[in-house]
Short mmCIF file of C-alpha atoms in Angstrom, two decimals:
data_model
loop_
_atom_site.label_atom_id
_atom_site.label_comp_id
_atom_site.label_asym_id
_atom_site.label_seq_id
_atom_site.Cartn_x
_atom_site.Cartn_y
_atom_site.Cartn_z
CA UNK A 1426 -57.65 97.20 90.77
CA UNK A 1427 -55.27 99.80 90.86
CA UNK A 1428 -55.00 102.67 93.64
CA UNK A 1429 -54.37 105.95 92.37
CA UNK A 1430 -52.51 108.20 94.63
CA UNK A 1431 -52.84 111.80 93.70
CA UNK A 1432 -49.76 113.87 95.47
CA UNK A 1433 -50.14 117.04 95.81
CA UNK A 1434 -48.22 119.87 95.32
CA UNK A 1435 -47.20 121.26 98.73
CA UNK A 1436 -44.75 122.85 100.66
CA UNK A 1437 -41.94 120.82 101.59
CA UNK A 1438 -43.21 120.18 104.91
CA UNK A 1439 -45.87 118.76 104.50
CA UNK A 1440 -44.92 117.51 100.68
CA UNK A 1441 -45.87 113.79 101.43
CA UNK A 1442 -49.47 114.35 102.09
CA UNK A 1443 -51.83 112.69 99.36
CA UNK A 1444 -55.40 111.90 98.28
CA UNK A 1445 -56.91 108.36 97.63
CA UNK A 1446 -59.52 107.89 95.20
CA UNK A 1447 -61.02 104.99 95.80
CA UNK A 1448 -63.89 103.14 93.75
CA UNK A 1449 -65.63 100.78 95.94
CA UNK A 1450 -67.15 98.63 93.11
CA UNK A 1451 -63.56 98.20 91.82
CA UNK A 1452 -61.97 96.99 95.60
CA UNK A 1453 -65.05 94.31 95.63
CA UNK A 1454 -64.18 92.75 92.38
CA UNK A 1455 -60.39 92.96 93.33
CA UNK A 1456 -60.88 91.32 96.64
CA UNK A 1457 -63.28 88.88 95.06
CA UNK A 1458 -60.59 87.77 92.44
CA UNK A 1459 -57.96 87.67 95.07
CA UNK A 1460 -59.93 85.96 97.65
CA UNK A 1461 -60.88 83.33 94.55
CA UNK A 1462 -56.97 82.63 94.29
CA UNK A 1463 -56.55 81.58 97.42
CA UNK A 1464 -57.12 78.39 99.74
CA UNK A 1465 -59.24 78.60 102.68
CA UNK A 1466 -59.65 74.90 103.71
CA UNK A 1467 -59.04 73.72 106.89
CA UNK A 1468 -56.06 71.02 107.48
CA UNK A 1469 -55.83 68.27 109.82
CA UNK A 1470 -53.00 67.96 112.05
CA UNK A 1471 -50.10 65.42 111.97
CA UNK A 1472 -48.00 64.26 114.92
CA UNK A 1473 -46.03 60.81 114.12
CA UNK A 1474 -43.17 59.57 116.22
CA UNK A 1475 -40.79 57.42 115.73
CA UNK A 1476 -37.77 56.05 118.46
CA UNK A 1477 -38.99 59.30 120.51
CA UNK A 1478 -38.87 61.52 117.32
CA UNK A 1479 -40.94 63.39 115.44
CA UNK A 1480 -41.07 62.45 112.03
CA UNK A 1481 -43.71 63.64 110.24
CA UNK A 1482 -45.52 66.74 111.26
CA UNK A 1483 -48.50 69.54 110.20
CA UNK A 1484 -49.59 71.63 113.17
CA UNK A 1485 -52.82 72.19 110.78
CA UNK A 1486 -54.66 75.04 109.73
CA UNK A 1487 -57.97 76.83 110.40
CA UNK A 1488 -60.01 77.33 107.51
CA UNK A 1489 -62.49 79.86 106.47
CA UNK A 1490 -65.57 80.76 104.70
CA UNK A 1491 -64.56 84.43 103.50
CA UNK A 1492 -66.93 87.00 103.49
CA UNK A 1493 -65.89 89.42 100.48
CA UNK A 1494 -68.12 92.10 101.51
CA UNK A 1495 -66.98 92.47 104.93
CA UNK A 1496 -63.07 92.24 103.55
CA UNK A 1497 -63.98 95.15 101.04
CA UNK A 1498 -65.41 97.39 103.83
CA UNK A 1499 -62.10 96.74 105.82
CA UNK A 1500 -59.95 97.32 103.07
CA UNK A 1501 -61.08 100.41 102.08
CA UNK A 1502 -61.11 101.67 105.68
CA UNK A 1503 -57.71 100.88 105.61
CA UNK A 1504 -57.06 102.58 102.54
CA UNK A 1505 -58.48 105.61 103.62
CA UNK A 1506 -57.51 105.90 106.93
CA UNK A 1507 -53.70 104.84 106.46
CA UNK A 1508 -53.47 103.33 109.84
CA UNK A 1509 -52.43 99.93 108.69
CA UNK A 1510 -50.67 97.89 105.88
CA UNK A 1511 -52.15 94.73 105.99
CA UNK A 1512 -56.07 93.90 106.80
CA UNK A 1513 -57.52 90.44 107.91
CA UNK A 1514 -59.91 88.38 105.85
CA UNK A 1515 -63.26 88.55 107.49
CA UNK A 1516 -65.40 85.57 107.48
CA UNK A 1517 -66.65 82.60 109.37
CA UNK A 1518 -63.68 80.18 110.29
CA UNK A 1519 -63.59 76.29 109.96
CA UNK A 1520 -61.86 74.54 112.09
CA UNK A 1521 -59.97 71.30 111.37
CA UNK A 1522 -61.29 67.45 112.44
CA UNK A 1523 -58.02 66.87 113.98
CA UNK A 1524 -56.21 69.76 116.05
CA UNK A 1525 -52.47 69.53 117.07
CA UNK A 1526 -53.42 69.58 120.78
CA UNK A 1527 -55.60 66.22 120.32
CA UNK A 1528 -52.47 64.35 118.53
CA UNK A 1529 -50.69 64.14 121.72
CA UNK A 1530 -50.38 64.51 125.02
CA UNK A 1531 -46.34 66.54 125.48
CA UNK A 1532 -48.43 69.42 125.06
CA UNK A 1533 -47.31 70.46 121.97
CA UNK A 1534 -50.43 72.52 121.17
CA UNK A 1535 -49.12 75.73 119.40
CA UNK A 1536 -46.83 77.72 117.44
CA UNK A 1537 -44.21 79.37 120.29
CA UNK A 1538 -41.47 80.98 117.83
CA UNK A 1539 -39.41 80.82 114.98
CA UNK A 1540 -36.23 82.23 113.31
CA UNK A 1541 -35.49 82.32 109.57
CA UNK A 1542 -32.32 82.72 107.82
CA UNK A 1543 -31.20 83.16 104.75
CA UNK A 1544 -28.35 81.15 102.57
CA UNK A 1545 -28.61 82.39 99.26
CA UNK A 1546 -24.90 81.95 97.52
CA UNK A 1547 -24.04 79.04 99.47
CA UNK A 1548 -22.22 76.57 97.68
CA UNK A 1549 -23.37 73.14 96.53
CA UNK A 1550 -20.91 71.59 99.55
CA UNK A 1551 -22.65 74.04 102.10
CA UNK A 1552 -25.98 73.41 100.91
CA UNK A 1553 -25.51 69.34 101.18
CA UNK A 1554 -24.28 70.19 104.87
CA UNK A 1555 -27.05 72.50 105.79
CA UNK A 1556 -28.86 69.46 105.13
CA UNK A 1557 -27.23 67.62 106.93
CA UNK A 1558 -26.95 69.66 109.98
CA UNK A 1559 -31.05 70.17 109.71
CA UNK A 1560 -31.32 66.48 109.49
CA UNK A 1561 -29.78 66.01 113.07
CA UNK A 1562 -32.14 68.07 114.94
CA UNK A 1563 -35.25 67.71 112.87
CA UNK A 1564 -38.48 66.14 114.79
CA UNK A 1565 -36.19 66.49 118.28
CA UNK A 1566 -38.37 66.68 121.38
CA UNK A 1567 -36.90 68.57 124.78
CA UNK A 1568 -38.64 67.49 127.88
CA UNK A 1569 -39.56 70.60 130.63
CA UNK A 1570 -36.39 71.60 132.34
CA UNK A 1571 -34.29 69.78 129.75
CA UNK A 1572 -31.21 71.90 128.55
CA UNK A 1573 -31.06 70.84 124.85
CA UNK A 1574 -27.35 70.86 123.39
CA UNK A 1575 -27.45 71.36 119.36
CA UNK A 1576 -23.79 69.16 119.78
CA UNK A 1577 -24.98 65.91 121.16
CA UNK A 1578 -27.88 65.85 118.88
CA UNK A 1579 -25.15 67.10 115.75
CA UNK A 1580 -22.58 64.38 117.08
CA UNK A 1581 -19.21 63.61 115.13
CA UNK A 1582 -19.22 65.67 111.47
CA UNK A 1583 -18.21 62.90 109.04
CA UNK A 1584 -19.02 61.93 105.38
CA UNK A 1585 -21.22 59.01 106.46
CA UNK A 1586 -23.56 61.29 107.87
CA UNK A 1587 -23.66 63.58 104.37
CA UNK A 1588 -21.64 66.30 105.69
CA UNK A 1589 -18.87 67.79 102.45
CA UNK A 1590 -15.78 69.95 102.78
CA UNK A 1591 -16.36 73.63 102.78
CA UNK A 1592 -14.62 76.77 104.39
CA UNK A 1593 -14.86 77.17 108.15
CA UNK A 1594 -13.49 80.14 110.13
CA UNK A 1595 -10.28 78.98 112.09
CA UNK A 1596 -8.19 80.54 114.16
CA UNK A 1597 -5.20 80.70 111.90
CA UNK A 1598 -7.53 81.49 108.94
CA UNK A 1599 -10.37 80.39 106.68
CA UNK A 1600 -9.78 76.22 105.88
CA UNK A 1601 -11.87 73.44 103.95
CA UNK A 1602 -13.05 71.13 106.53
CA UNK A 1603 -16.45 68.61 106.61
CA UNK A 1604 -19.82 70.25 107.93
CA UNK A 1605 -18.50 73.93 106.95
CA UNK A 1606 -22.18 75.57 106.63
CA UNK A 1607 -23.97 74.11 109.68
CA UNK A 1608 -23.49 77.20 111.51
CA UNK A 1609 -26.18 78.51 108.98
CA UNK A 1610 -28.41 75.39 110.96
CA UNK A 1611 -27.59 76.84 114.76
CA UNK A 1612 -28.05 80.11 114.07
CA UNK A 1613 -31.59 79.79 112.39
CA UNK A 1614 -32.41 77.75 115.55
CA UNK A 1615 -30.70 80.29 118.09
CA UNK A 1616 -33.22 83.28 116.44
CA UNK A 1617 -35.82 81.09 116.90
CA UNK A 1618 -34.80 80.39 121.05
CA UNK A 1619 -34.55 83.87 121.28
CA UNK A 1620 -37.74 84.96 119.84
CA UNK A 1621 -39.36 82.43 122.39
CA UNK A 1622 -38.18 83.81 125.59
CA UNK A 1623 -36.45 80.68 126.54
CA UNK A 1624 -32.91 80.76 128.20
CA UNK A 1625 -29.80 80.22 126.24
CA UNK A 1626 -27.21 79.33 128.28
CA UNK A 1627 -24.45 78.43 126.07
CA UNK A 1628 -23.60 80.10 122.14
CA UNK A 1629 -20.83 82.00 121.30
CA UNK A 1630 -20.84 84.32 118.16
CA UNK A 1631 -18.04 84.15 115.12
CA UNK A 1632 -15.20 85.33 114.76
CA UNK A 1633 -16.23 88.06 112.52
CA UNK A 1634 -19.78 89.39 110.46
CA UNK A 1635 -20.64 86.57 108.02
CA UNK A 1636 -23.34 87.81 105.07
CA UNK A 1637 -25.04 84.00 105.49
CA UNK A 1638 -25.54 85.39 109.27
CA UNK A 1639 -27.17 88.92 108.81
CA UNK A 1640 -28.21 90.68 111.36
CA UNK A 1641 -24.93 90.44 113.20
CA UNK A 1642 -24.96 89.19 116.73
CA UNK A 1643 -28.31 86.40 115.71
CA UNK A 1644 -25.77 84.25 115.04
CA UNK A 1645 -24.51 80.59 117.00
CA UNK A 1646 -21.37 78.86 115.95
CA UNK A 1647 -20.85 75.55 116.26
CA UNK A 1648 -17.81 73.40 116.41
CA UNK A 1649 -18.02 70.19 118.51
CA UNK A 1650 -17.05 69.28 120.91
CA UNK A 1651 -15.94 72.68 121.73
CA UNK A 1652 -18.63 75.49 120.88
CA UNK A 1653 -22.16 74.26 121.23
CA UNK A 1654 -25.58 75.89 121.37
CA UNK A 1655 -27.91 75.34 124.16
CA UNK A 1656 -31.30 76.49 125.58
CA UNK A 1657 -33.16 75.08 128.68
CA UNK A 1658 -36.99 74.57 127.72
CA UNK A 1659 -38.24 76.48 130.86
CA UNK A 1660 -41.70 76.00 129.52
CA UNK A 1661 -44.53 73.71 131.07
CA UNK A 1662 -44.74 71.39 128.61
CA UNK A 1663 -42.36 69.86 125.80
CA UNK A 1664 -40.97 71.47 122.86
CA UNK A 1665 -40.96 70.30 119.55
CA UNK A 1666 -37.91 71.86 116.49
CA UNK A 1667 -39.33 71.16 113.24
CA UNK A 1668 -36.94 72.75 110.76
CA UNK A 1669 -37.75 73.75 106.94
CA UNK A 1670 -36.77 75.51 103.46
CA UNK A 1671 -39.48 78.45 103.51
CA UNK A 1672 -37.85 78.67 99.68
CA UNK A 1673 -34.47 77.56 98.03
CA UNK A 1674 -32.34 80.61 99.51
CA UNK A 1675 -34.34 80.83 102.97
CA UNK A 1676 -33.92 78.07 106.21
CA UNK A 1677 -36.67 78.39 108.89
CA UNK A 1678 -36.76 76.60 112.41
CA UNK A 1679 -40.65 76.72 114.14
CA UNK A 1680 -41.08 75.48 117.61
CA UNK A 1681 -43.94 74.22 119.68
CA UNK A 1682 -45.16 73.49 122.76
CA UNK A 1683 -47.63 75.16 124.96
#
C-alpha cells in the first residue's frame, strides 16, 4: 500500500502542512501481508556455562498471536494523527516454556543496555582482531560490586591468540603493531556501560577523532597494561557481556542482569 501525501500549496510558513488520504481496506491488506512476513513464535531461553563462562546464550523471545485488525486501527491513527513513527503490533502474546530468569540463579533476568558500533572499512587484519578482542570478553560474568577490567580479561596481544598487525595510534605517530582494531571492541562495550548507568571508573579517549569511533567522545582505548577500561557492576545481581555482529559492518555488546 502506498500513502499518498497531498502537499499543499501554502504560504511559506506554514508550507509543510499536508493531507493524508488514507484507504482503510488498502492498510488491512498491507498490514496483513506484512504481518504474514514476519515471525511471531516464541523462543526458549539458553544459559550454558562453561569454567564460569557463558558460552552459549538466547535471552528468548515473547511470541505473539497478531491481531491484524487491531494493528490496522492503530496504524491508521497514527497516520492520521502524526504523533508517532512507529506503532506496536497488537495481539495476544505467547510466552516462551523456558524464560531467561528460570535458567539461572546470578539473576541475569533481562536486557539492561547495549552499545553498537560500526566498522565498516576495516581491514581484513582489523577485522581478524576485532575478533579476537570480542572473543576475550564474550560470555564474561561480573559478580555485584566487582570492578570488571576489559585488560585482564584481553591479557597479552599475541598471534597465538589470533590477534594480526594493523595501525595503532602512538605517540610518535601511526605504527603496525598486533591487536590494532580492538579499540573498536572497548568502545562498543564502553557505550553499552554508559547506556546502563553503571560507573566507569577507568577509560581514557584517543588521541584524536577516529571515523571507526563516531560519535566522538563514546570511545575507550585500550593498550595493556597501560590504558584499560573498567566499570564496577553496582547492580544487585550479576552481569552478563554477550557481544555480536548485528551485520558485517556493525559490532554490538548487550548486557544483562537484573
Amino acid at each position: 500500500f502506498v500513502l499518498r501525501l497531498d502537499l499543499l500549496h501554502k504560504p511559506q510558513a506554514i508550507r509543510t502542512s499536508f493531507t493524508t488520504t488514507l484507504d482503510p481496506r488498502a492498510t488491512y491488506m498491507w498490514v496483513v501481508e506484512s504481518l504474514a512476513r514476519t515471525s511471531f513464535t516464541p523462543e526458549d531461553a539458553v544459559f550454558e556455562m562453561e569454567n564460569g563462562r557463558v558460552v552459549q546464550f538466547n535471552p528468548g523471545r515473547t511470541g505473539l498471536v497478531p491481531d491484524a485488525r487491531l494493528t490496522t486501527l492503530a496504524t491508521i491513527h497514527a497516520l492520521t494523527d502524526k504523533q508517532t513513527d512507529s506503532v506496536a503490533i497488537a495481539g495476544i502474546p505467547l510466552q516462551p516454556n523456558v524464560t531467561l530468569a528460570s535458567t539461572n540463579s546470578l539473576g541475569i533476568h533481562e536486557f539492561l543496555s547495549g552499545g553498537i558500533s560500526d566498522f565498516s572499512n576495516s581491514s581484513k587484519n582489523r577485522l581478524a582482531n576485532i575478533e579476537a578482542g570480542m572473543n576475550q570478553v564474550k560470555g564474561v560474568l561480573v559478580k555485584p560490586g566487582d570492578i570488571f577490567s576489559f585488560g585482564d580479561y584481553l591479557g597479552d596481544v599475541t598471534a597465538e591468540k589470533g590477534f594480526k598487525p594493523e595501525i595503532v595510534i602512538k605517540a610518535d605517530g601511526l605504527k603496525p603493531e598486533l591487536g590494532g582494531g580492538i579499540c573498536q571492541v572497548s568502545s562498543t562495550l564502553f557505550r553499552a556501560v554508559m547506556q546502563s548507568g553503571m560507573q566507569v571508573t577507568q577509560r581514557k579517549n584517543h588521541a584524536f577523532s577516529v571515523s571507526h569511533y563516531y560519535p566522538a567522545g563514546t570511545d575507550a582505548t585500550i593498550y595493556t597494561p597501560v590504558t584499560d577500561l573498567k566499570f564496577k557492576n553496582d547492580t544487585p545481581a550479576h552481569i552478563l557481556i554477550w557481544p555480536h555482529y548485528l551485520d558485517k559492518t556493525h559490532l554490538a555488546f548487550d548486557l544483562y542482569g537484573t
